[in-house]
Short mmCIF file of C-alpha atoms in Angstrom, two decimals:
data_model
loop_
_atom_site.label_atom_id
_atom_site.label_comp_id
_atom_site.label_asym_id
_atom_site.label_seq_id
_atom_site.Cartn_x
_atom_site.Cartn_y
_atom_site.Cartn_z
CA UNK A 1 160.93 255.60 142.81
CA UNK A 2 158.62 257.06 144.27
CA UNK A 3 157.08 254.55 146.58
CA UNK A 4 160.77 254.40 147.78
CA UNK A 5 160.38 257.84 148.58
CA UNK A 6 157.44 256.98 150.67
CA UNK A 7 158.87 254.06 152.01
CA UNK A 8 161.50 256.80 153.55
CA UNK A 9 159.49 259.67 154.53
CA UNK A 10 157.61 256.76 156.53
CA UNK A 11 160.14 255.53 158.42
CA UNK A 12 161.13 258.83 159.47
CA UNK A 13 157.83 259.75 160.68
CA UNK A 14 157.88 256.21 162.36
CA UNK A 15 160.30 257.64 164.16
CA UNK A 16 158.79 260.32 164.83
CA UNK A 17 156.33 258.06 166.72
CA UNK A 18 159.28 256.12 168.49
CA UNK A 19 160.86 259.70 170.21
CA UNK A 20 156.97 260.60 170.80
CA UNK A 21 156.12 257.38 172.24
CA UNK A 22 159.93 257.42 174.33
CA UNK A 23 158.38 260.48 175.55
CA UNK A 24 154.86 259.42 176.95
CA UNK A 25 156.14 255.76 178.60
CA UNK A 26 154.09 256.67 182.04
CA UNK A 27 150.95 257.01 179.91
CA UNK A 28 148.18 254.76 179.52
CA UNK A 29 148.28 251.86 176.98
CA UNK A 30 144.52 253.48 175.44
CA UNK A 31 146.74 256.78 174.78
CA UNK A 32 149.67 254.84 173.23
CA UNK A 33 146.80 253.01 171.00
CA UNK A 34 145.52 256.63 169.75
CA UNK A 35 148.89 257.68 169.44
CA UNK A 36 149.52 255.01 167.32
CA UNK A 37 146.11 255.28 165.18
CA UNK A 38 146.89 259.13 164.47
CA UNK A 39 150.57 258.18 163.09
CA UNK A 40 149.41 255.47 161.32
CA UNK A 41 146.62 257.68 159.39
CA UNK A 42 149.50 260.69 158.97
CA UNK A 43 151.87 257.95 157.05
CA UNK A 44 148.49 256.94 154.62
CA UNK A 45 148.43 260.52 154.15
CA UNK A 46 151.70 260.98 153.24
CA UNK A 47 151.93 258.17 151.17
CA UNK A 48 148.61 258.74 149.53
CA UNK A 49 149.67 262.25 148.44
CA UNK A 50 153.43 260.88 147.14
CA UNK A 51 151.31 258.33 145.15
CA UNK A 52 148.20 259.10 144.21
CA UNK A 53 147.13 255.12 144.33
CA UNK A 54 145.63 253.81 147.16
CA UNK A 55 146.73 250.56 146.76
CA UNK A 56 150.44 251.77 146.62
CA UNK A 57 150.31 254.00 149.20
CA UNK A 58 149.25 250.86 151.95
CA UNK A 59 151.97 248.39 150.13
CA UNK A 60 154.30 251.35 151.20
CA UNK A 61 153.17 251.44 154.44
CA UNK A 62 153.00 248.11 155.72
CA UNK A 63 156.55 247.49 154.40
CA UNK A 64 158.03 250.73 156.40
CA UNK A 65 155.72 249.66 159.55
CA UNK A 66 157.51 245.84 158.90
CA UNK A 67 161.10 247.79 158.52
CA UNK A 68 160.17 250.11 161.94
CA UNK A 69 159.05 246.65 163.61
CA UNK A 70 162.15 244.09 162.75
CA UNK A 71 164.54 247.25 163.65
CA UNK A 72 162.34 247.77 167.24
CA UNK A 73 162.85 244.18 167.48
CA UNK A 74 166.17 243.97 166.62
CA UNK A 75 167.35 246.51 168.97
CA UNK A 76 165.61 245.69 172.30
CA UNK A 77 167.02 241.78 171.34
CA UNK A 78 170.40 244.02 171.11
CA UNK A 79 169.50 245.11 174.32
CA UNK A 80 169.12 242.71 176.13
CA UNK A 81 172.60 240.92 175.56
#
């Protein structure tokens, strides 16, 4: 249960990083990179502290990253048509 919770708390921080990153589309692709790294480290945080097992905690957050990248996908695909 409670990498589920994790799982959750992740995606909403990923987006978070999607209304952030909506936000700062004229910057440069270097900032968007950082932007990126910083998010990525808050959501091992997160996780980590939920957790308390490293291993867990980056299970959890490559499967909300995965979830946050098929929906990104699936929505500019959407889009599109």
């Amino acid at each position: 249960m409670k990498v589920y919770t994790v799982i959750l708390l992740q995606l909403i921080l990923w987006s978070g990083y999607s209304i952030t990153e909506w936000l700062s589309r004229h910057d440069l692709i270097l900032y968007k990179v950082c932007m990126f790294i910083v998010f990525f480290y808050l959501a091992i945080t997160i996780g980590n502290y939920i957790v308390k097992s490293p291993r867990k905690t980056m299970f959890a957050t490559f499967i909300s990253l995965g979830i946050y990248g098929s929906f990104q996908i699936i929505m500019s695909i959407i889009y599109i048509a």
